[in-house]
Coordinates of C-alpha atoms in Angstrom, one line a residue:
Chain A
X1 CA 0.0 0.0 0.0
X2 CA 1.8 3.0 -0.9
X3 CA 1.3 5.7 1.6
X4 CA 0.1 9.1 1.0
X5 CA 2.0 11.8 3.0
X6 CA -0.1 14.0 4.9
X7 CA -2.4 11.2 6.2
X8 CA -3.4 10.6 9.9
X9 CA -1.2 8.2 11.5
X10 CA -0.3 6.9 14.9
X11 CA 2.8 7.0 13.5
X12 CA 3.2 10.7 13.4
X13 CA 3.0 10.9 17.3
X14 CA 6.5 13.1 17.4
X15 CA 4.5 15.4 15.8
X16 CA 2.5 16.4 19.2
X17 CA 6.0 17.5 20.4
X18 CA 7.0 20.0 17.4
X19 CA 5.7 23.6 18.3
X20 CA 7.4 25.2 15.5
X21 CA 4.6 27.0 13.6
X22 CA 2.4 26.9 16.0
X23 CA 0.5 28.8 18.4
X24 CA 0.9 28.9 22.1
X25 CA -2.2 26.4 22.3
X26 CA 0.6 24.0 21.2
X27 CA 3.0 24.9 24.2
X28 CA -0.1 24.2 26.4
X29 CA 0.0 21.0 24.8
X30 CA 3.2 20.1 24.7
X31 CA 3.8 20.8 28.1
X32 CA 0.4 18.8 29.5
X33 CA 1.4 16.1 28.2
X34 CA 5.6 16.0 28.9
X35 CA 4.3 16.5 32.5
X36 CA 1.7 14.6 32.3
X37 CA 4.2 11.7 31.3
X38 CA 7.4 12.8 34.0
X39 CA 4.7 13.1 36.6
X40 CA 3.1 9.3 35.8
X41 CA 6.5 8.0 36.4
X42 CA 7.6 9.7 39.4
X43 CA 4.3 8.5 40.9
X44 CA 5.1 4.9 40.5
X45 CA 8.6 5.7 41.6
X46 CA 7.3 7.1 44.7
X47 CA 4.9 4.4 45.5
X48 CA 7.9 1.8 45.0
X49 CA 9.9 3.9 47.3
X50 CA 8.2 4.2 50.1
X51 CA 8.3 0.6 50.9
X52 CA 11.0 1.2 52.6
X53 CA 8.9 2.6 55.2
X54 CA 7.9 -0.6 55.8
X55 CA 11.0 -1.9 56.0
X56 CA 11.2 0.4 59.7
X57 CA 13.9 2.7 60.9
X58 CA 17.0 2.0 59.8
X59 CA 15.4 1.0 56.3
X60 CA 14.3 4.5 55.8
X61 CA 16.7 6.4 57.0
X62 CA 18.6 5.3 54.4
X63 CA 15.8 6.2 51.9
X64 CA 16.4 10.2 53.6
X65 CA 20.4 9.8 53.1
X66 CA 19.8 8.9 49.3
X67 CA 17.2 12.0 48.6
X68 CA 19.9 14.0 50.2
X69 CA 22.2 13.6 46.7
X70 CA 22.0 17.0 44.7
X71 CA 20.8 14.4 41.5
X72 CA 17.6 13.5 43.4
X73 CA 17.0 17.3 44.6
X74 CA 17.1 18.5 41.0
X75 CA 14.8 15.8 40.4
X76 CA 12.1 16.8 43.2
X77 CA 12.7 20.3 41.8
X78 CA 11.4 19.0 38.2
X79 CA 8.8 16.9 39.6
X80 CA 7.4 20.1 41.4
X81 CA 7.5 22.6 38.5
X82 CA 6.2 19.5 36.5
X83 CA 3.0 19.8 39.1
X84 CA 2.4 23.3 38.7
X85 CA 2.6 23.6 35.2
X86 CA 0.0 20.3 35.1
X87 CA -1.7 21.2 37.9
X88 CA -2.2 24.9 36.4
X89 CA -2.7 24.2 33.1
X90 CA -5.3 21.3 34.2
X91 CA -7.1 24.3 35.7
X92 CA -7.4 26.1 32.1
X93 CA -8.9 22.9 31.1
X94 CA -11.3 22.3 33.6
X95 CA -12.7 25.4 33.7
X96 CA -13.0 26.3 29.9
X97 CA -14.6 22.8 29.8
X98 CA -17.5 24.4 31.5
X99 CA -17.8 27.3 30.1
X100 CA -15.6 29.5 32.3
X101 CA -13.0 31.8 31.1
X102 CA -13.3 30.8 27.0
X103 CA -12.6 34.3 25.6
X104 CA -9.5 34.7 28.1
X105 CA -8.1 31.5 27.5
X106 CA -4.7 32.6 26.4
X107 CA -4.2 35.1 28.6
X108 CA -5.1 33.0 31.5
X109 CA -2.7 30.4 30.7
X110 CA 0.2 33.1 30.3
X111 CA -1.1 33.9 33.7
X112 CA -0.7 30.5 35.0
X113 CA 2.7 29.9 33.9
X114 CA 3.5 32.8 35.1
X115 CA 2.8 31.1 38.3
X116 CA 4.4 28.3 37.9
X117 CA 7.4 29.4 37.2
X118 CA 7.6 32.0 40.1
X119 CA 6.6 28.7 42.0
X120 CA 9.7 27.0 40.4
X121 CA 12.2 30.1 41.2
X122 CA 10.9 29.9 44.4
X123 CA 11.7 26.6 44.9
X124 CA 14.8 26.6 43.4
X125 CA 15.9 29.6 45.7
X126 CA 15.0 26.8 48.5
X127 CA 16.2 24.0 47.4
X128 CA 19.7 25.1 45.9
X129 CA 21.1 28.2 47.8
X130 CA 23.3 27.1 50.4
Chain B
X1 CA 2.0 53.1 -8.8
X2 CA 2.6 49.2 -7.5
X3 CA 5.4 48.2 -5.5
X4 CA 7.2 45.1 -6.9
X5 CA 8.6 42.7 -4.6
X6 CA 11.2 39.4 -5.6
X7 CA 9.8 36.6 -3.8
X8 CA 11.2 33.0 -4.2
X9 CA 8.5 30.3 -3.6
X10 CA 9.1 27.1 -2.2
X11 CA 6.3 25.4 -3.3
X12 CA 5.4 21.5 -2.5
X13 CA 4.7 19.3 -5.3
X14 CA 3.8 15.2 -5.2
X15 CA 2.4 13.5 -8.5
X16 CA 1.1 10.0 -8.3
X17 CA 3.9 7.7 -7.3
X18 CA 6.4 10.0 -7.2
X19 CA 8.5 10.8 -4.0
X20 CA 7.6 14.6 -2.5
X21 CA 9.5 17.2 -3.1
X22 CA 9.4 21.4 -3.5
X23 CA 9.9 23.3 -6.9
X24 CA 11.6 27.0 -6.5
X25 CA 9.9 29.8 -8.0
X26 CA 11.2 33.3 -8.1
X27 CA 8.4 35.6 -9.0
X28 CA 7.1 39.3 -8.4
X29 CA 4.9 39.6 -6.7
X30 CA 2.6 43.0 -5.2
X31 CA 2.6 43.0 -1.6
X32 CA -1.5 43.7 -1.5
X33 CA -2.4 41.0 -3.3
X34 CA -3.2 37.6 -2.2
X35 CA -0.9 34.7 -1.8
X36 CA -3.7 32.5 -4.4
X37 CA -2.7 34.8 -6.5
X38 CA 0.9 34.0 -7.0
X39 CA 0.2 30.2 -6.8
X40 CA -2.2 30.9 -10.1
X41 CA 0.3 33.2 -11.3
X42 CA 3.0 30.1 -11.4
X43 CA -0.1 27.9 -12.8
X44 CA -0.3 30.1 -15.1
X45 CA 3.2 31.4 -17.0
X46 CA 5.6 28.6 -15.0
X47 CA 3.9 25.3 -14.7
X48 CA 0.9 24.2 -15.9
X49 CA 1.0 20.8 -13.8
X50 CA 0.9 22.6 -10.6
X51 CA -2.3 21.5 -9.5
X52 CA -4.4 23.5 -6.6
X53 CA -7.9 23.6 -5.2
X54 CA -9.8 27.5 -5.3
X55 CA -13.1 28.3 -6.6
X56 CA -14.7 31.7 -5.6
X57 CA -11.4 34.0 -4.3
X58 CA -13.9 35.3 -1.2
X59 CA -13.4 33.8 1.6
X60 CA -17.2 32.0 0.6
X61 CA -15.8 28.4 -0.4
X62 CA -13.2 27.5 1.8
X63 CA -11.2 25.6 -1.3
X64 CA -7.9 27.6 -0.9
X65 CA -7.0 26.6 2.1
X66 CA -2.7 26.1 2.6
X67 CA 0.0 26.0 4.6
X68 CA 2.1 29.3 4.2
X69 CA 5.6 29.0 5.7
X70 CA 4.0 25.9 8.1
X71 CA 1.2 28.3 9.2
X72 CA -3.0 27.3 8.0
X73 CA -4.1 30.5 5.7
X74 CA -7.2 30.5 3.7
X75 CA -5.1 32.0 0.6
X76 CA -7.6 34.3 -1.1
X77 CA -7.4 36.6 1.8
X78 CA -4.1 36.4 3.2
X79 CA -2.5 39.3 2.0
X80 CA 1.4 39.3 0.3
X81 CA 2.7 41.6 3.3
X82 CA 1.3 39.2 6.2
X83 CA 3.8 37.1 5.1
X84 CA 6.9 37.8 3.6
X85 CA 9.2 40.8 2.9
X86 CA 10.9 41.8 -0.3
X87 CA 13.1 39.4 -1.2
X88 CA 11.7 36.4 1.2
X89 CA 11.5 32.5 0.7
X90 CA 8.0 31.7 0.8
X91 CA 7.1 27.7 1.8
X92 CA 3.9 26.8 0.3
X93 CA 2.2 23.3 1.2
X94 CA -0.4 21.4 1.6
X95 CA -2.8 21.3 4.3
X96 CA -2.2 18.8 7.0
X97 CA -4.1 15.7 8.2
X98 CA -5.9 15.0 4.9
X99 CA -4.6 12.8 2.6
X100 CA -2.8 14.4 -0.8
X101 CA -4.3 14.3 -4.4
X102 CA -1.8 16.3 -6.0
X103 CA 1.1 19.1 -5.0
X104 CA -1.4 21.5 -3.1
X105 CA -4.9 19.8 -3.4
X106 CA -5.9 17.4 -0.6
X107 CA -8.9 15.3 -0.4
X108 CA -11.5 16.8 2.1
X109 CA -14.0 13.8 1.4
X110 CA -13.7 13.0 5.2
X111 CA -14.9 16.8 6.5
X112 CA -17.7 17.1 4.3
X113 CA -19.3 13.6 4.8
X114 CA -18.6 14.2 8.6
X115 CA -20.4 17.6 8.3
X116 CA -23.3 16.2 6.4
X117 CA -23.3 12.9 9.3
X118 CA -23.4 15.8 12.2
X119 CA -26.3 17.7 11.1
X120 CA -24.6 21.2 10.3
X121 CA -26.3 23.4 8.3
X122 CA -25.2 25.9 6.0
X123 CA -27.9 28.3 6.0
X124 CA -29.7 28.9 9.2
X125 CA -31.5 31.6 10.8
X126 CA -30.4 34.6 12.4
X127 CA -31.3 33.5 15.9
X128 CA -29.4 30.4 15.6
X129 CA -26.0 30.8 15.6
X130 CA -24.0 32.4 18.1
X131 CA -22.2 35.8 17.4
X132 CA -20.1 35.3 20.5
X133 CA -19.7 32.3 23.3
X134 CA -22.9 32.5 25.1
X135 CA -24.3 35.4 23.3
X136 CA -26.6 35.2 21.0
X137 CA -27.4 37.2 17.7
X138 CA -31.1 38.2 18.7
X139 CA -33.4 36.5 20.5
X140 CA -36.6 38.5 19.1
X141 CA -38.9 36.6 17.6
X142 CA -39.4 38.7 14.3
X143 CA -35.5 38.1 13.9
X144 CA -37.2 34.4 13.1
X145 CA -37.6 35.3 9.7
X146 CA -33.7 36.4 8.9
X147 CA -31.0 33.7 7.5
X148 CA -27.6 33.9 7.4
X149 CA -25.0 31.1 5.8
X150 CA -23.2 29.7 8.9
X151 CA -19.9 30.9 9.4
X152 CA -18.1 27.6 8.6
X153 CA -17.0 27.6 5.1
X154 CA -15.7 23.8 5.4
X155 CA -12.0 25.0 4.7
X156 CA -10.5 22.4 6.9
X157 CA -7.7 24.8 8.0
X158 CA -9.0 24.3 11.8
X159 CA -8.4 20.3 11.2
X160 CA -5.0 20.2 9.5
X161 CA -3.7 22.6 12.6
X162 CA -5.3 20.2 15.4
X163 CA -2.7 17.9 16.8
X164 CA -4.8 15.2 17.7
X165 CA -6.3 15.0 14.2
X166 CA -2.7 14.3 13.4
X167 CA -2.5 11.3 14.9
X168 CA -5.6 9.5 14.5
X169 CA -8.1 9.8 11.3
X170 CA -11.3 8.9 13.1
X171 CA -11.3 11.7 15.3
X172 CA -14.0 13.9 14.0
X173 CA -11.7 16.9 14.2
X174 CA -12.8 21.1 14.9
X175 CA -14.9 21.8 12.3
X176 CA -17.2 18.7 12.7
X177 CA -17.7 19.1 16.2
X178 CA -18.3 22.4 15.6
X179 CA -21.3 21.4 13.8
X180 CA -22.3 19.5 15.7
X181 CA -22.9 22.1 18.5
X182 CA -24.7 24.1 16.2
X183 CA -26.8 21.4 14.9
X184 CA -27.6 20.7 18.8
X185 CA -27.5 17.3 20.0
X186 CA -30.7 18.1 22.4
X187 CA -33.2 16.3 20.2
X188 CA -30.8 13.8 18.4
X189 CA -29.8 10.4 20.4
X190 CA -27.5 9.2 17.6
X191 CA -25.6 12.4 17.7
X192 CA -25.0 12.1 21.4
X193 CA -23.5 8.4 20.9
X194 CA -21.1 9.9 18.1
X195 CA -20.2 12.9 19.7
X196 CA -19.8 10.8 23.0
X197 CA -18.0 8.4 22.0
X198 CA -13.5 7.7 21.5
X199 CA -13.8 10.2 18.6
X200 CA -16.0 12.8 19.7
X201 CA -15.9 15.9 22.0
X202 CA -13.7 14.3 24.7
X203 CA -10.6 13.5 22.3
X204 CA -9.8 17.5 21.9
X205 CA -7.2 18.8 24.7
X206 CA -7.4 22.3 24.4
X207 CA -4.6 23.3 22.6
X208 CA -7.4 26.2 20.8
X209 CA -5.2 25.6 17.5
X210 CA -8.3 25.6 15.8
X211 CA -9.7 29.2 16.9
X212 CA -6.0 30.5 16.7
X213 CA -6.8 29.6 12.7
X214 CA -9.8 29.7 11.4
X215 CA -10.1 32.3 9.1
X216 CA -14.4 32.5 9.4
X217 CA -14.9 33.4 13.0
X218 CA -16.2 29.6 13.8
X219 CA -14.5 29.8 17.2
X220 CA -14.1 25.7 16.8
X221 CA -12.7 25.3 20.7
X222 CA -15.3 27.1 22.4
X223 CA -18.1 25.1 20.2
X224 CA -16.2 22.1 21.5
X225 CA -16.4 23.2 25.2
X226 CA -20.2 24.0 24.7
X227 CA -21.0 21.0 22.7
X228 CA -19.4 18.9 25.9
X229 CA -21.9 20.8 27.8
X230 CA -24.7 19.8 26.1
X231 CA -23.2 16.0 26.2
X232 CA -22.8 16.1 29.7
X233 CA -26.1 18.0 30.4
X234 CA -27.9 14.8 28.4
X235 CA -26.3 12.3 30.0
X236 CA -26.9 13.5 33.3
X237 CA -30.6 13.9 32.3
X238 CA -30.6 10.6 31.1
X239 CA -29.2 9.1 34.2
X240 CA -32.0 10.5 36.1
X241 CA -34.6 9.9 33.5
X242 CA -33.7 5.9 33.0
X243 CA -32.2 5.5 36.1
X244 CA -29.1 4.1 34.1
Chain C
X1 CA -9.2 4.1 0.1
X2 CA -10.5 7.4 1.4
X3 CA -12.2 7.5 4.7
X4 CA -15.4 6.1 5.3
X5 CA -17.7 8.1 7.8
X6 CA -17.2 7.2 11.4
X7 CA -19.4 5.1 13.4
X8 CA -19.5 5.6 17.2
X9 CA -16.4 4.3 19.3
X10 CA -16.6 3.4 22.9
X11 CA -13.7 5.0 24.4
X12 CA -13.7 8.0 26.5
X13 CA -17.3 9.0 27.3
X14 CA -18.5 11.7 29.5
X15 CA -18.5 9.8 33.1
X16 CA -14.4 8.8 32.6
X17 CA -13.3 12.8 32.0
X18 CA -15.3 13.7 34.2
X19 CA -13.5 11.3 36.7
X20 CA -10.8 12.7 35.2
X21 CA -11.5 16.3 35.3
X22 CA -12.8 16.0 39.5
X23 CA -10.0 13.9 40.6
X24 CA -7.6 16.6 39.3
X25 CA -9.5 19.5 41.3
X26 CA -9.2 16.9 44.3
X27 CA -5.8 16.2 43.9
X28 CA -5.0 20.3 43.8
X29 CA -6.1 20.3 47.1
X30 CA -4.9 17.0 48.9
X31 CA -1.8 17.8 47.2
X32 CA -1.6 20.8 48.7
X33 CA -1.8 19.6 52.3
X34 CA 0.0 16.1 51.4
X35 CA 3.0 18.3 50.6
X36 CA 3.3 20.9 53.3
X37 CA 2.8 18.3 55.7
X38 CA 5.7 16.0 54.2
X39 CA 8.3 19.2 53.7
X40 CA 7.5 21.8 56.2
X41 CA 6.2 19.4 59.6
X42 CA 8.8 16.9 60.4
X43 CA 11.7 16.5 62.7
X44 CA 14.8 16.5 60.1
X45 CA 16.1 19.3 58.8
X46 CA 14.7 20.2 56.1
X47 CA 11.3 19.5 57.4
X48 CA 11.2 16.3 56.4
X49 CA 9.7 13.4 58.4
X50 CA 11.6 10.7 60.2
X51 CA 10.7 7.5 60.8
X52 CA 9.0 8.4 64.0
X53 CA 7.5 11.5 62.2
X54 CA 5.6 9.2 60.1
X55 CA 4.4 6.5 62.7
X56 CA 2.8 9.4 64.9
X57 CA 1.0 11.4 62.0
X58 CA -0.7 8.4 60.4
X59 CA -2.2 7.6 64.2
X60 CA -4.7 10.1 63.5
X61 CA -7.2 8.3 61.8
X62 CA -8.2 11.3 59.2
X63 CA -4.9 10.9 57.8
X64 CA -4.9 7.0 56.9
X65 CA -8.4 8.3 55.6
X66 CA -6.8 11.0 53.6
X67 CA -3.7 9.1 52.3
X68 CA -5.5 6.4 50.9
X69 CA -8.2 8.6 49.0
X70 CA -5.1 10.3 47.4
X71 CA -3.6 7.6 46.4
X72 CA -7.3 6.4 44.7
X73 CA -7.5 10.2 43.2
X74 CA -3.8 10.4 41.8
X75 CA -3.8 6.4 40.3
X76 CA -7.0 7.1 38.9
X77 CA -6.4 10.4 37.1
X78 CA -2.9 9.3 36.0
X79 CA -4.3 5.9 34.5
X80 CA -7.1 7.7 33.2
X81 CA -4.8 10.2 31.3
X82 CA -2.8 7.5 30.2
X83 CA -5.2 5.9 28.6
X84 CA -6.6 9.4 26.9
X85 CA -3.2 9.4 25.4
X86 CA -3.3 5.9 24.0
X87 CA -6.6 6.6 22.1
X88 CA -5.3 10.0 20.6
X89 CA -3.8 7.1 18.7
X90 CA -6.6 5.5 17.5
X91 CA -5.8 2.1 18.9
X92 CA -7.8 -0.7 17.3
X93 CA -11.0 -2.5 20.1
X94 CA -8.5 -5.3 21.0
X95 CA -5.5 -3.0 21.7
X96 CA -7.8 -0.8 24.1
X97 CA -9.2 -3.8 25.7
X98 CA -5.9 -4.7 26.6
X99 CA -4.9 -1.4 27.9
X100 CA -8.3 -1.5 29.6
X101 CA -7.4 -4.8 31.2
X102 CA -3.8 -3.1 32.0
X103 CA -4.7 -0.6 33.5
X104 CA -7.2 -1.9 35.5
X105 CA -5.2 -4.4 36.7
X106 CA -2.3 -1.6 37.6
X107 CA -4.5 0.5 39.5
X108 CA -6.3 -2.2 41.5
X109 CA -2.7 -3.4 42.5
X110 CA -1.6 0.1 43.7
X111 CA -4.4 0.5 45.5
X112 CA -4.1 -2.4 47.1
X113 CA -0.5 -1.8 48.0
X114 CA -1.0 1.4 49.3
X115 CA -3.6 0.2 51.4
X116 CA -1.3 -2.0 53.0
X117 CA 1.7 0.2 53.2
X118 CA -0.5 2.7 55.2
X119 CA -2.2 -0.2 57.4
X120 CA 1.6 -1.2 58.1
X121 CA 2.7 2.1 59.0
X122 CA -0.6 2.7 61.5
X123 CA 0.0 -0.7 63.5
X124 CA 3.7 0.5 63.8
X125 CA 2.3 2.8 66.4
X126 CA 0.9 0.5 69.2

């Protein structure tokens, strides 16, 4: 079957990820669905991890020594910007859903990241400074 | 007197079996006229295999529709000057998401059978069709008696910018679920099933690529929001009606 | 062949985003608390909660209550969401009743593991 170019395809799944040419719709997109992604895994991570809790004291103190490593801080730091850009942007969604906030939609979500990433400075300013 | 600009145009072209690929073409081009009319202009002196769709040149047919350095235009209205400076390399392709016939003419058999399945209709009255989320034109009674043609032309520019319609060709796409919100799903049960349903309303994530596009004033996205409001406001009637 | 006009799909209907869409305003706000209480309450610096930390708060049965509700919320609206993404790639009826199945399976067993994990931690306190 020869294919036609152009045509709808799972295959052209990389394409979700290519803002060039796009609006900022796209960016909203993009970004749901990165952090939608990161956020799936951590979750799993974390539910694995915490078995150590169960494995009592000693078990999960070392699980506190481990997070200590500057790697996994980075990593909490992405998994909490991650949030607030999902969390925030989910908010856009919900609420335009139902009606809310439809002719501001663009604005509102350059309001919203701007949130999120005075959330992430902040956090970084915790986090990182000595 | 007119001001004559040197465009080069990088312009798509595909013929039956052959592999894709774009043709140059360096022509003149005024910067008030339209970007249809300097892909008729190389129809017409450069190469007469470059195959295009356009009918009416008004913004009434929705036939012209292209992607003009990667962005959706409806090319009868899309003045030189929106896009390109003297001297510029303009890309011209195809619209996305629908399959190609020919260079830049895609087959929109899809969109129109969807529109025709969803009910949308192309000449309504006054009262009818929104002018704005949530407002309507006129609600007065006399105003009855005025029609209008809907705003949707059927120019597919809304689907070939949506990136979920990228991905999967069931997925009714923008303009068909536009439609759909203007035909109304109130008194139709096979509607709601279609619109409710793996392809329908819930498949769009609110990227608003659609709106950011259309060139007609549809507002695709916020029909889509309003049309899950009417699936959502059946369903919960239905769950209290049937007790399902 | 061009494409024929689509019949209805099951897939996402109106009762699954709207699981979706409520268990992601829930989680905003059990989130909320869930993290102040793990970075800003506890005995190590940082905040963080010890061993000890954790024993004590989950004695107060709101928060075993709480926990476990969160756990239901986040696994649900992340498996939901998942699956949203699989059908933006219009997976044929047997590949998305075997993500169904998946899925299912995935979020019964974290449940269930949470569940246990926090019944663990409670009895750790008496």
């Amino acid at each position: 079957m020869s294919t036609t170019p152009n045509r709808p395809s799972p295959s052209n799944w990389l394409k979700w990820f290519d803002p060039r040419q796009r609006e900022i719709g796209t960016w909203a997109f993009i970004l749901n669905r990165i952090t939608a992604l990161g956020l799936t895994l951590y979750l799993f991570l974390h539910l694995i991890i915490l078995s150590q809790l169960a494995g009592g004291e000693e078990a999960y103190q070392g699980f506190l020594d481990l997070i200590r490593n500057p790697i996994f801080v980075f990593g909490e730091w992405l998994v909490i910007i991650a949030g607030l850009i999902h969390g925030l942007n989910g908010l856009r969604i919900g609420l335009t859903s139902f009606g809310i906030a439809i002719p501001y939609q663009k604005q509102f979500f350059y309001i919203l990241m701007a949130i999120a990433v005075a959330g992430g400075l902040y956090f970084a300013v915790r986090m990182f400074a000595v | 007197m007119t001001n004559q600009w040197t465009l080069n145009l990088l312009v798509y072209r595909l013929k039956g079996n052959g592999a894709p690929h774009y043709d140059s073409f360096k022509i003149k081009a005024n910067p008030d006229e339209y970007v249809l009319d300097l892909v008729e202009r190389i129809w017409a002196f450069e190469d007469r295999t470059l195959t295009f769709a356009h009918a009416c040149h008004h913004s009434t047919c929705g036939a012209c529709g292209m992607r003009i350095n990667g962005v959706e235009k409806l090319t009868c209205i899309t003045p030189v000057h929106t896009v390109a400076k003297d001297g510029a390399t303009v890309k011209v392709e195809p619209l996305r998401n629908f399959p190609v016939i020919s260079d830049l003419a895609v087959d929109m058999g899809s969109l129109f059978r969807r529109m025709e399945q969803v009910g949308h209709r192309p000449v309504l009255e006054l009262a009818d069709e929104p002018a704005e989320p949530g407002i309507m034109r006129s609600q007065k009674a006399e105003d009855r008696e005025i029609i209008r043609l809907a705003d949707c032309i059927e120019c597919g520019l809304c689907i070939s910018a949506c990136p979920i319609a990228t991905t999967t060709p069931e997925y009714l796409g923008p303009a068909v679920l536009a439609g759909a919100q203007q035909s109304g799903i109130q008194n139709n049960r096979k509607l709601l099933a279609l619109i409710d349903s793996q392809n329908g309303a819930w498949r769009c994530h609110s990227a608003f690529e659609c709106t950011a596009v259309c060139p007609s004033n549809v507002e695709p996205a916020w029909r889509i929001m309003d049309l899950r409001m009417q699936v959502m406001s059946e369903r919960i009637k239905n769950w209290f009606r049937s007790g399902k | 062949m061009l494409e024929t006009v689509s019949t209805p799909k099951k897939g996402e209907t109106t009762w699954l985003w709207l699981l979706k869409i409520i268990t992601g305003a829930l989680i905003f706000i059990i989130l909320g608390i869930h993290f102040v209480v793990n970075h800003t309450l506890g005995t190590v610096e940082g905040g963080l909660l010890s061993y000890q930390d954790v024993v004590a708060y989950y004695q107060n049965p709101i928060i075993p209550i709480m926990e476990i509700a969160f756990l239901i919320f986040v696994v649900s609206h992340s498996l939901i969401g998942l699956r949203s993404i699989f059908l933006d790639l219009n997976p044929s009826p047997r590949a998305l009743s075997t993500v169904n199945w998946l899925f299912s399976a995935v979020g019964i067993v974290s449940v269930v593991y949470g569940i246990w994990l926090v019944m663990t931690i409670v009895s750790r306190g008496s």
